[in-house]
Coordinates of C-alpha atoms in Angstrom, one line a residue:
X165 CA -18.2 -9.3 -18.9
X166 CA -15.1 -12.0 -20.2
X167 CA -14.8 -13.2 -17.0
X168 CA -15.3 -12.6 -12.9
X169 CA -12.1 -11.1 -12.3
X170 CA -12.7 -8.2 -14.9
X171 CA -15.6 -7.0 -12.3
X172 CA -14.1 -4.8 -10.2
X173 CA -14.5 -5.2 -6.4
X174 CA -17.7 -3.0 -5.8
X175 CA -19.2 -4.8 -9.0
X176 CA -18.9 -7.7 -7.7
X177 CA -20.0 -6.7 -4.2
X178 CA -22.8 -5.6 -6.3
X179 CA -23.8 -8.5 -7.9
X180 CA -23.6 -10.6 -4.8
X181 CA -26.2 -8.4 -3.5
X182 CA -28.4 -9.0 -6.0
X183 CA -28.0 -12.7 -6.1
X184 CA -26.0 -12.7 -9.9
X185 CA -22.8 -14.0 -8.6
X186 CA -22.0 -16.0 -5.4
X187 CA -19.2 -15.8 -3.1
X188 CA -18.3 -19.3 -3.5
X189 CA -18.3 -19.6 -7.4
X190 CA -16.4 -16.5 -7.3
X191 CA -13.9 -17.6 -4.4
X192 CA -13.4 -20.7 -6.1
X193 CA -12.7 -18.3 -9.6
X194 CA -9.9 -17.0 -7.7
X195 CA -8.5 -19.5 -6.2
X196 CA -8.5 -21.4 -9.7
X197 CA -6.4 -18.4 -11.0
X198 CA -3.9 -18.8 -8.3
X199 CA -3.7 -22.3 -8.9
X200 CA -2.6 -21.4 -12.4
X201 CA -1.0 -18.6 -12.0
X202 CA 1.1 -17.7 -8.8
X203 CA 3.8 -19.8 -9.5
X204 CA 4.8 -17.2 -12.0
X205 CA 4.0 -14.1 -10.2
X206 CA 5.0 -14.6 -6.9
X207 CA 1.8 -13.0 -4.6
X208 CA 1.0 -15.5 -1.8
X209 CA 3.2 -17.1 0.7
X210 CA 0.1 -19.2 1.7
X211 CA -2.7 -19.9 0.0
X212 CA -6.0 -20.8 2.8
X213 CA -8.8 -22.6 0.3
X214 CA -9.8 -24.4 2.9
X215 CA -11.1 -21.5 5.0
X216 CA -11.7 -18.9 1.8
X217 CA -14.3 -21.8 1.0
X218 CA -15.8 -21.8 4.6
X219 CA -15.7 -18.2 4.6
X220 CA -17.6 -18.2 1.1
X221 CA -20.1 -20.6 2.0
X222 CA -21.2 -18.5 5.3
X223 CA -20.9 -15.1 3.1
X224 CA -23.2 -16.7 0.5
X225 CA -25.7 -17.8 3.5
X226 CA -26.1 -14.4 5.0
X227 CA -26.3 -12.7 1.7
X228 CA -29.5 -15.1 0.8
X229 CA -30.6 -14.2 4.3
X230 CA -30.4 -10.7 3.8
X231 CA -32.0 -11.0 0.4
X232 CA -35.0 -13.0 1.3
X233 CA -35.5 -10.5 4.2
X234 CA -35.2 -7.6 2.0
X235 CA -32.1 -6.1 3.9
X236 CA -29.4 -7.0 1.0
X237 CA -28.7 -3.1 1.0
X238 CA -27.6 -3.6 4.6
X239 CA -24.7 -6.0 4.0
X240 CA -21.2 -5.0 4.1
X241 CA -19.4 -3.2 1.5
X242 CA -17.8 -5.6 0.4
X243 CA -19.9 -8.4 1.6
X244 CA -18.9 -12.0 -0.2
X245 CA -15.7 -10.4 -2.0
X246 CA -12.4 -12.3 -1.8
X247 CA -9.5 -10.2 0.0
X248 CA -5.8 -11.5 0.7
X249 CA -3.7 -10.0 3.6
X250 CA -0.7 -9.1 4.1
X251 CA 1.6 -11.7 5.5
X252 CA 3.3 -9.1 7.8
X253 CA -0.5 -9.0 10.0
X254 CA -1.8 -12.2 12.4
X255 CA -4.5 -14.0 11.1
X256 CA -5.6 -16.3 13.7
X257 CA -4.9 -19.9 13.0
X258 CA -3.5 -19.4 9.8
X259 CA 0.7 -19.2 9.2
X260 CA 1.9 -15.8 9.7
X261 CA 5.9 -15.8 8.6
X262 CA 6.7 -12.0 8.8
X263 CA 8.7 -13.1 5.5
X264 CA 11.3 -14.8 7.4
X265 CA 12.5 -18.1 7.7
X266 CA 13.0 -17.3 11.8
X267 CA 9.2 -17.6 11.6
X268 CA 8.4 -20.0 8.9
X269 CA 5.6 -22.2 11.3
X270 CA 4.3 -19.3 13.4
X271 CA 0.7 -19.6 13.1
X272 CA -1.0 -17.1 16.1
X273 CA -4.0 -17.7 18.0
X274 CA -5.4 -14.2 17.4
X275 CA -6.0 -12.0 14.5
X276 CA -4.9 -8.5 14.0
X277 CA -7.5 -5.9 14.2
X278 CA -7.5 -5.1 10.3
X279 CA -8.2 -9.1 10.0
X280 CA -11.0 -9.0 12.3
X281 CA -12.6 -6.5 10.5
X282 CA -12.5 -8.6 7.2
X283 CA -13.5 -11.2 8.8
X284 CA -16.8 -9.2 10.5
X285 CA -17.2 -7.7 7.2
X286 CA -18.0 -11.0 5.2
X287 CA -14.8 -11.0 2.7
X288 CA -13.4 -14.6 2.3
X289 CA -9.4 -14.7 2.9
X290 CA -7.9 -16.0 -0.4
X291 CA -4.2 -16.3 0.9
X292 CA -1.6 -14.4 3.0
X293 CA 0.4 -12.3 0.2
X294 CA 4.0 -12.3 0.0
X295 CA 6.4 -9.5 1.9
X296 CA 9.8 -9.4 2.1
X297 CA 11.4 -10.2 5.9
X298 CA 9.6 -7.8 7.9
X299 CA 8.8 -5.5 5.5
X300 CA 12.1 -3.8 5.8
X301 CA 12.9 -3.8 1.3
X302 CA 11.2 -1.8 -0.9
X303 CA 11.2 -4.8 -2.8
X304 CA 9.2 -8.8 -2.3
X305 CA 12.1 -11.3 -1.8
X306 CA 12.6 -13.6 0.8
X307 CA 14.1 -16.8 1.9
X308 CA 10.1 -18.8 1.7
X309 CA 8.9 -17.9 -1.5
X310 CA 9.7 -17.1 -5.1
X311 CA 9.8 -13.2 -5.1
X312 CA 7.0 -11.5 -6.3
X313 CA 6.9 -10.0 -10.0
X314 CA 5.1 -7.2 -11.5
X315 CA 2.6 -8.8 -14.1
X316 CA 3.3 -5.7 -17.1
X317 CA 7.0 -7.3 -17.0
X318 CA 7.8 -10.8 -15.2
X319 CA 11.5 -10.3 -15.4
X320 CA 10.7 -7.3 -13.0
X321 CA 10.1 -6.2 -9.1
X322 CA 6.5 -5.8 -7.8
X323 CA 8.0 -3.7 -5.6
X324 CA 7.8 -3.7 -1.5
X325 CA 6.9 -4.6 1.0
X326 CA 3.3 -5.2 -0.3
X327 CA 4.4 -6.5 -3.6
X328 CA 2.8 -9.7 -3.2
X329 CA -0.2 -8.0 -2.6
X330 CA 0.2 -5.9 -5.5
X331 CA 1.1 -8.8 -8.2
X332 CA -2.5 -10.8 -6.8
X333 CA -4.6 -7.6 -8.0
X334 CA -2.6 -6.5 -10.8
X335 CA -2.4 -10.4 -12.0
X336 CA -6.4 -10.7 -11.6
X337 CA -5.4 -13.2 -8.6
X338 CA -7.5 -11.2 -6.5
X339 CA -10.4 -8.0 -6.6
X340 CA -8.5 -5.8 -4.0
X341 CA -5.7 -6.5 -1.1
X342 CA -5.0 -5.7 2.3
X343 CA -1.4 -4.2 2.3
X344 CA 0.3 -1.9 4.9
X345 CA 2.8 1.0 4.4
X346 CA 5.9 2.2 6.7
X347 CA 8.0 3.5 4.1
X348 CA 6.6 3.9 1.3
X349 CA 5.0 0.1 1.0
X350 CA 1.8 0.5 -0.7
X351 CA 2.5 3.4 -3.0
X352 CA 6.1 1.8 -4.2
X353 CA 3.8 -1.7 -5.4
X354 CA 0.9 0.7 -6.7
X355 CA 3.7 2.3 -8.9
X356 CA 5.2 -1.0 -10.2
X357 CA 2.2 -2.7 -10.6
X358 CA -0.3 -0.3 -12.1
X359 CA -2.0 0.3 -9.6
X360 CA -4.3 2.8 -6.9
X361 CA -3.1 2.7 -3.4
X362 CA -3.7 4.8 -0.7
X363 CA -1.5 5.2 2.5
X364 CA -4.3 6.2 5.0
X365 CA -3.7 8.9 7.7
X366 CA -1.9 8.0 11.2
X367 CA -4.7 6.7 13.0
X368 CA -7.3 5.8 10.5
X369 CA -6.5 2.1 10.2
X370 CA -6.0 0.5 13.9
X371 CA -2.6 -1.6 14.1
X372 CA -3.7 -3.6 16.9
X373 CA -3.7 -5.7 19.3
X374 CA -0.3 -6.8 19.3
X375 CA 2.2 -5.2 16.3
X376 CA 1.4 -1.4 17.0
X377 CA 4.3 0.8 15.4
X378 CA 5.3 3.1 18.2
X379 CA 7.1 5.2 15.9
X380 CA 4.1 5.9 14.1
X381 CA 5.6 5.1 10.3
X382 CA 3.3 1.9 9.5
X383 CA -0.3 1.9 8.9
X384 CA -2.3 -0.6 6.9
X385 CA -4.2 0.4 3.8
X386 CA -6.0 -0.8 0.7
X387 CA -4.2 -1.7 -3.0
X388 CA -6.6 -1.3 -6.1
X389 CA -7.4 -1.5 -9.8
X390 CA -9.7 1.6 -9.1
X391 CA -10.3 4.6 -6.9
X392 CA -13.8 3.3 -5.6
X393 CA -12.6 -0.6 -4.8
X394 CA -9.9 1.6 -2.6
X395 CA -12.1 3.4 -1.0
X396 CA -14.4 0.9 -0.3
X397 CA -11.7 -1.4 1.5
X398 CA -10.7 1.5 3.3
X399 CA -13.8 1.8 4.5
X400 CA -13.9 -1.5 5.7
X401 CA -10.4 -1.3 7.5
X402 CA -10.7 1.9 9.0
X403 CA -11.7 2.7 12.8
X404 CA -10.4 3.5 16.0
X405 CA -9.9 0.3 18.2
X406 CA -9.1 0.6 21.9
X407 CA -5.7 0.7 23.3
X408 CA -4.7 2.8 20.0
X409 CA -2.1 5.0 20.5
X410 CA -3.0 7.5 17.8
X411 CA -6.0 9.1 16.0
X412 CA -7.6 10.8 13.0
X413 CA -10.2 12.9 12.9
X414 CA -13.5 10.9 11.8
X415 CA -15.9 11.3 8.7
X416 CA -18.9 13.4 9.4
X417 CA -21.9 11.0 10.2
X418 CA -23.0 9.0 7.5
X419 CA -20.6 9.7 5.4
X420 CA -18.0 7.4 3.9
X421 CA -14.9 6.9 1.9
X422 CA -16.6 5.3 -1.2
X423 CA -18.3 8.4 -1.3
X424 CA -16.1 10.3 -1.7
X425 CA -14.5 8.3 -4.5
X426 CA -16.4 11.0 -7.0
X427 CA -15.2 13.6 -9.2
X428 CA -18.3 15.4 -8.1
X429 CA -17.0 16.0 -4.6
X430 CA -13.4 17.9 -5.7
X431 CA -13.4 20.6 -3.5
X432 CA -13.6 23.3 -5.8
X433 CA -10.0 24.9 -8.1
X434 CA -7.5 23.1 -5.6
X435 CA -3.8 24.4 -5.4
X436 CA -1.1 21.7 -6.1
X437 CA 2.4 22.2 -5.5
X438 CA 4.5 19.8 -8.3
X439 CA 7.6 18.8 -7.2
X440 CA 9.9 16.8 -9.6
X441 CA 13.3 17.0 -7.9
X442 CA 13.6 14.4 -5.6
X443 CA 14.1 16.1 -1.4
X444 CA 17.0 13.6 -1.4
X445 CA 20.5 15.2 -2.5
X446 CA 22.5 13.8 -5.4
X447 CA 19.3 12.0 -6.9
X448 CA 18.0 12.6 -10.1
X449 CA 15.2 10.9 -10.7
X450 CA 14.2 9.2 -14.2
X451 CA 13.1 11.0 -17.1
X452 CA 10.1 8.8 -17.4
X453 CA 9.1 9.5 -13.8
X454 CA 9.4 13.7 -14.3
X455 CA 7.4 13.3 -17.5
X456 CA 4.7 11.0 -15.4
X457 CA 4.4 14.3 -12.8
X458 CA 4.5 16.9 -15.5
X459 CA 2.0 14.8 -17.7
X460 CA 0.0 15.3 -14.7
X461 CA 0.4 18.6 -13.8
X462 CA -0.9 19.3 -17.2
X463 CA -4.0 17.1 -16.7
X464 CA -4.7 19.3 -13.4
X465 CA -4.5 22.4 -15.6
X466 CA -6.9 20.6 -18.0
X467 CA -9.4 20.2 -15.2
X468 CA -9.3 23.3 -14.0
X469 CA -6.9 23.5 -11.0
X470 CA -3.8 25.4 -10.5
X471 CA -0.3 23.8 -10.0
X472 CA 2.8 25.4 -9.6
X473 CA 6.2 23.8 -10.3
X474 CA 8.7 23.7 -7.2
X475 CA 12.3 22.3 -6.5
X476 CA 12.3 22.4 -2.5
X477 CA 16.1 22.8 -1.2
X478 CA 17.5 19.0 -1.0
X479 CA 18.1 18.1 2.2
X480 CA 19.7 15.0 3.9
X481 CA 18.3 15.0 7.4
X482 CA 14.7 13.6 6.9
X483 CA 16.7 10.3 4.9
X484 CA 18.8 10.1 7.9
X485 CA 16.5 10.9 10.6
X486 CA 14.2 7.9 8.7
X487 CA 17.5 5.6 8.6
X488 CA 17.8 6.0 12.3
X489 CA 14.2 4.9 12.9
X490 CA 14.0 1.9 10.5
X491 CA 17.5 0.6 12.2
X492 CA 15.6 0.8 15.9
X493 CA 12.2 -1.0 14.9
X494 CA 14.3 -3.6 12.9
X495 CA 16.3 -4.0 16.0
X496 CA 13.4 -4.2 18.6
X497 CA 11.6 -6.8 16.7
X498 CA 11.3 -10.3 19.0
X499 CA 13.3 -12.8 17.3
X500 CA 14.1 -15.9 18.9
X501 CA 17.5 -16.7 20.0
X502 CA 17.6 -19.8 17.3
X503 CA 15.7 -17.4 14.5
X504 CA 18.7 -15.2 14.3
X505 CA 21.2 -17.0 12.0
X506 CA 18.0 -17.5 10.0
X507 CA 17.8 -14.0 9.2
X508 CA 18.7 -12.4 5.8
X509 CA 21.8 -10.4 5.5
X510 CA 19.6 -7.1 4.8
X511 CA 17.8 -7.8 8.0
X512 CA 20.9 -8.8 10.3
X513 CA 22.8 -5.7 9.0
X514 CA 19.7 -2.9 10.2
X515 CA 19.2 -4.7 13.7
X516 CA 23.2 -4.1 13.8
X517 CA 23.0 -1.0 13.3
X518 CA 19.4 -0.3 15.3
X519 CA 21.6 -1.6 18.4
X520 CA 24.4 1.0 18.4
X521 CA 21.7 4.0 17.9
X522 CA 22.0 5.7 21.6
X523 CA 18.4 6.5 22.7
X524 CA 18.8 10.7 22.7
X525 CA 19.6 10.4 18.6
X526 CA 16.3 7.9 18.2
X527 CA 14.4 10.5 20.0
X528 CA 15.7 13.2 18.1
X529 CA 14.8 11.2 15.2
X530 CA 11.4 11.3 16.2
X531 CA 11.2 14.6 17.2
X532 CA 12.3 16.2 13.7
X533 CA 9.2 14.1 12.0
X534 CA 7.1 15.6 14.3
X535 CA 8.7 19.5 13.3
X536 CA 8.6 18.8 10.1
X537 CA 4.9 17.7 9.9
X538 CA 4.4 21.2 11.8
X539 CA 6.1 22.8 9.2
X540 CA 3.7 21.3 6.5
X541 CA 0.8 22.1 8.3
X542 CA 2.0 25.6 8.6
X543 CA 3.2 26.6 5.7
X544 CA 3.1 24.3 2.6
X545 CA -0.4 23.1 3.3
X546 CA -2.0 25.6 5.4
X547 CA -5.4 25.8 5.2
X548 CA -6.4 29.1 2.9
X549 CA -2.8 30.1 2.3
X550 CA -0.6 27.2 1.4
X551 CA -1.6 24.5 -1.4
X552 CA -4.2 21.8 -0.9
X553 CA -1.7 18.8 -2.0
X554 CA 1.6 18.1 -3.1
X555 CA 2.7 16.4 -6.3
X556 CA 5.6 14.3 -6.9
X557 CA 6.5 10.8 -8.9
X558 CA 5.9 8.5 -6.3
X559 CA 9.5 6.7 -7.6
X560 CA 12.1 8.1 -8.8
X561 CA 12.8 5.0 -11.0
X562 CA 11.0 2.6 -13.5
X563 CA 10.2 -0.8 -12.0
X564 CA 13.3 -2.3 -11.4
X565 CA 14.5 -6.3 -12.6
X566 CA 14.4 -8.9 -10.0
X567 CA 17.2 -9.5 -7.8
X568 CA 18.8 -5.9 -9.1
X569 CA 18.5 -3.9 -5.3
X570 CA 19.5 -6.7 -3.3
X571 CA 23.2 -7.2 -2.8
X572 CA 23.5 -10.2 0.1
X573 CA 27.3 -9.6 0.1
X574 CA 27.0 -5.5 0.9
X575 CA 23.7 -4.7 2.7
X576 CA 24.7 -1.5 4.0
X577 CA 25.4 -0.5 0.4
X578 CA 21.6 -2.3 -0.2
X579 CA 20.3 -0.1 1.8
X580 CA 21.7 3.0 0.4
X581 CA 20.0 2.0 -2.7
X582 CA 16.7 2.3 -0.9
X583 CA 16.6 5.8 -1.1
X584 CA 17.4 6.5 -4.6
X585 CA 14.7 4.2 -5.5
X586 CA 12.2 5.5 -3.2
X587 CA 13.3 9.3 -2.2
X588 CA 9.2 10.8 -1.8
X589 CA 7.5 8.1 -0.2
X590 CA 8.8 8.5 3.1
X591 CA 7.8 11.9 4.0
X592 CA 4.2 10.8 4.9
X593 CA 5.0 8.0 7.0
X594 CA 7.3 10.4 9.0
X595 CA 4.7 13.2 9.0
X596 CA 1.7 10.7 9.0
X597 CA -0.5 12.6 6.3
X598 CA -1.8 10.7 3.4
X599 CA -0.7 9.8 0.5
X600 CA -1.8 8.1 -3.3
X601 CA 0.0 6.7 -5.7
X602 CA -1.7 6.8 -9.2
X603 CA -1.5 4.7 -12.0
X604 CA -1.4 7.5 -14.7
X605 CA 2.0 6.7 -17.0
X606 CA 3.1 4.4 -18.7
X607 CA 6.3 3.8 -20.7
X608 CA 6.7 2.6 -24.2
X609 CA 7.8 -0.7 -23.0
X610 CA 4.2 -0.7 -21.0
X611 CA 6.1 -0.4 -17.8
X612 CA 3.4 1.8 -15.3
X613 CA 5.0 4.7 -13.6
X614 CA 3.0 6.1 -11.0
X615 CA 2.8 9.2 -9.4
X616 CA 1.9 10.6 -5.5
X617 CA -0.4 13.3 -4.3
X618 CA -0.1 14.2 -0.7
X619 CA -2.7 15.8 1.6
X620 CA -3.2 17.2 5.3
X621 CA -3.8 14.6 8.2
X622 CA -6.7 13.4 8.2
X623 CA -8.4 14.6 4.4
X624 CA -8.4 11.1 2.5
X625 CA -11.6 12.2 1.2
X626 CA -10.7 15.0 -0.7
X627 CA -7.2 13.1 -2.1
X628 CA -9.8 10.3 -2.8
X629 CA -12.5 12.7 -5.3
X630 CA -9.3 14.3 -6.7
X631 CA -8.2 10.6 -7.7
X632 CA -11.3 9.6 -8.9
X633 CA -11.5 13.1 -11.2
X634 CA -8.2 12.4 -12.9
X635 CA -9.2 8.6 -13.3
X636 CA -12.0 9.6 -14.6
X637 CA -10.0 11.9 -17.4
X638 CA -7.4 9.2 -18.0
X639 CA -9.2 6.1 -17.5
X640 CA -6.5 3.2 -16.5
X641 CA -9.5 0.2 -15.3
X642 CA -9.2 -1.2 -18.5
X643 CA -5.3 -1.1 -19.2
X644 CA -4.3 -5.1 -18.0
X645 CA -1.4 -6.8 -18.6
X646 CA -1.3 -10.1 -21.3
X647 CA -1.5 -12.7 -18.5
X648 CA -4.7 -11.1 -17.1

């Protein structure tokens, strides 16, 4: 070991168990880095050190406790280990801006549920990471903050909306992060950043008390330099709270995510269906994203597993059935009267449109995500008949320069752009299943391209062991960018 921030999270959550590092040396190791570092990449909106200090000190008394009392094997997973969240989720008494100027000295009196839980699970919060205004980009720029930057190319997107969540771990600025997902925002930052994310099941992760998504796109999830540091936060996130308005089906008893994080537990030969054309029409996506799927595919061979190539009939209603949707949860956000003319163009543009949706087409909207999650679960991935998974790039472009998709003076056009950029990541957040994005490409510039496998609702674990077999093939842990 170079330094603390090459241990991944679990080996640090390791080593605080057994007394060889301490939550407040390595707190203060982090925030040292951001110190030095953010400035150029862009991750945090606002830093806490005041409270990731308290909240070290109190991890590193109960960890003695537990120690002395022989009970160190009973501390949380991820006990004493430093984890950012997303700026989009309430932490109380800490400034929550949503990435917008209208809410640039909000600070709420309550935390979100996924907060809580770090809290009750011991992990200091380093820093509220950067997100575009309300999440509604596929990219991290807003009117607070410099944007955030992937650290394999600075002159480059870490993607959205959880890029700033994305350039901490990829920049060594912190072990894992909290980030959430409506549209493709964890897998898009996994991509660009060279990194493991996992967009959870509906109903895994609780989006309570107060910012539930009634559509049912958004859930929160962990971002990752390696399968078991995922699975491990996602063990920590994960649970039903009450009041939630949806569910997934639980673990068996005793079992958890990190376990599954094994290549031991694949499932047996799994069927994978590749797709390389993008379900979007009139969108070819890059050659370096095909190769990243096929270079896959292959591996999946290698391993043992069959995968057949398919082109799936383009088809423009899911894009516009997910346009609809995004416009109407823009537009119902609470924004005060005087936070309006605040609002970025982007932003102003999508609550326009949300406004002039009549109810009937939102509802149909809705309704066609929920047919065409049927249709998945009855065909494509039926259990004994269909395949296990679906492969696809998770982009259908390279990381893209900084400033390149946003276009202040044509928003609707903006928009457009989103979906060439990010055709594939959608369908899960309309159909609620989960998804990965792996880190298993990269270009001969050193640009990561990363690629998605889908599963049924509610079989994270299986996606997980699959993950971990392939990262276990093509070992990506120790690929790190020059400024790590």
């Amino acid at each position: 070991m170079s330094s603390l921030h090459d241990l991944t999270a679990t080996e640090q959550a390791a080593a605080i168990r057994a007394g060889t590092v301490s939550p407040v040396e390595l707190t203060a190791h982090y925030l040292e880095r951001t110190d030095r570092l953010d400035a150029e990449l862009g991750a945090y909106l606002t830093v806490t050190p005041e409270l990731a200090r308290k909240q070290a000190s109190d991890a590193e008394a109960e960890a003695l406790a537990a120690r002395h009392a022989g009970r160190a094997d009973e501390l949380p997973p991820l006990h004493g280990v430093p984890v950012p969240v997303k700026d989009l989720n309430n932490v109380a008494g800490v400034r929550t801006t949503m990435g917008s100027a209208a809410f640039s000295d909000h600070v709420p009196d309550r935390d979100d549920h996924v907060a809580a839980r770090l809290r009750a699970g011991g992990s200091p919060m380093l820093a509220k990471s950067n997100t575009p205004e309300f999440g509604i980009p596929c990219y991290t720029e807003n009117l607070l903050a410099p944007p955030a930057r992937t650290p394999w190319d600075l002159s480059r997107s870490a993607g959205g909306s959880s890029g700033g969540a994305a350039a901490a771990v990829a920049g060594g600025l912190a072990p894992v992060a909290h980030a959430s997902d409506g549209g493709g925002s964890i897998r898009i930052p996994a991509s660009v950043c060279g990194l493991f994310g996992v967009k959870p099941s509906r109903g895994r992760v609780s989006a309570g008390p107060v910012q539930h998504d009634v559509a049912g796109l958004a859930t929160s999830g962990p971002l990752a330099r390696t399968v078991a540091d995922a699975a491990t936060l996602l063990d920590v996130l994960a649970g039903r709270m009450p009041g939630d308005p949806y569910t997934a089906p639980p673990l068996a008893d005793g079992d958890t995510f990190a376990a599954w994080a094994d290549p031991a537990r694949v499932p047996g030969r799994l069927r994978v269906l590749a797709l390389t054309g993008a379900p979007v029409p009139e969108i070819q996506p890059h050659p370096e994203c095909v190769a990243a799927t096929r270079g896959t595919a292959e591996l999946l061979r290698e391993l043992g597993h069959e995968v057949e190539e398919a082109a799936l009939p383009a088809d423009d209603s899911l894009r516009r059935d997910f346009s609809i949707v995004w416009a109407v949860r823009a537009a119902s956000r609470v924004v005060p009267e005087e936070g309006e003319g605040l609002l970025t163009p982007l932003t102003r543009y999508i609550r326009e449109q949300g406004r002039t949706i009549p109810v009937p087409d939102f509802a149909r909207a809705l309704a066609s995500f929920r047919s065409v999650a049927q249709l998945l679960a009855d065909t494509i991935l039926a259990p004994g008949t269909g395949y296990d998974m679906i492969l696809s790039p998770t982009l259908a472009q390279p990381p893209m320069p900084v400033g390149a998709m946003r276009d202040d003076a044509d928003p609707a056009g903006e928009f457009e752009r989103f979906a060439r950029f990010t055709p594939f990541t959608p369908l899960y957040n309309a159909t609620g299943q989960p998804a990965v994005s792996l880190p298993l490409h990269w270009t001969d510039e050193g640009l990561p391209i990363g690629v998605m496998l889908g599963g049924r609702h509610g079989e994270e674990g299986p996606l997980l062991a699959l993950s971990a077999q392939l990262e276990e093939a093509r070992p990506w842990r120790d690929r790190r960018p020059a400024m790590w």
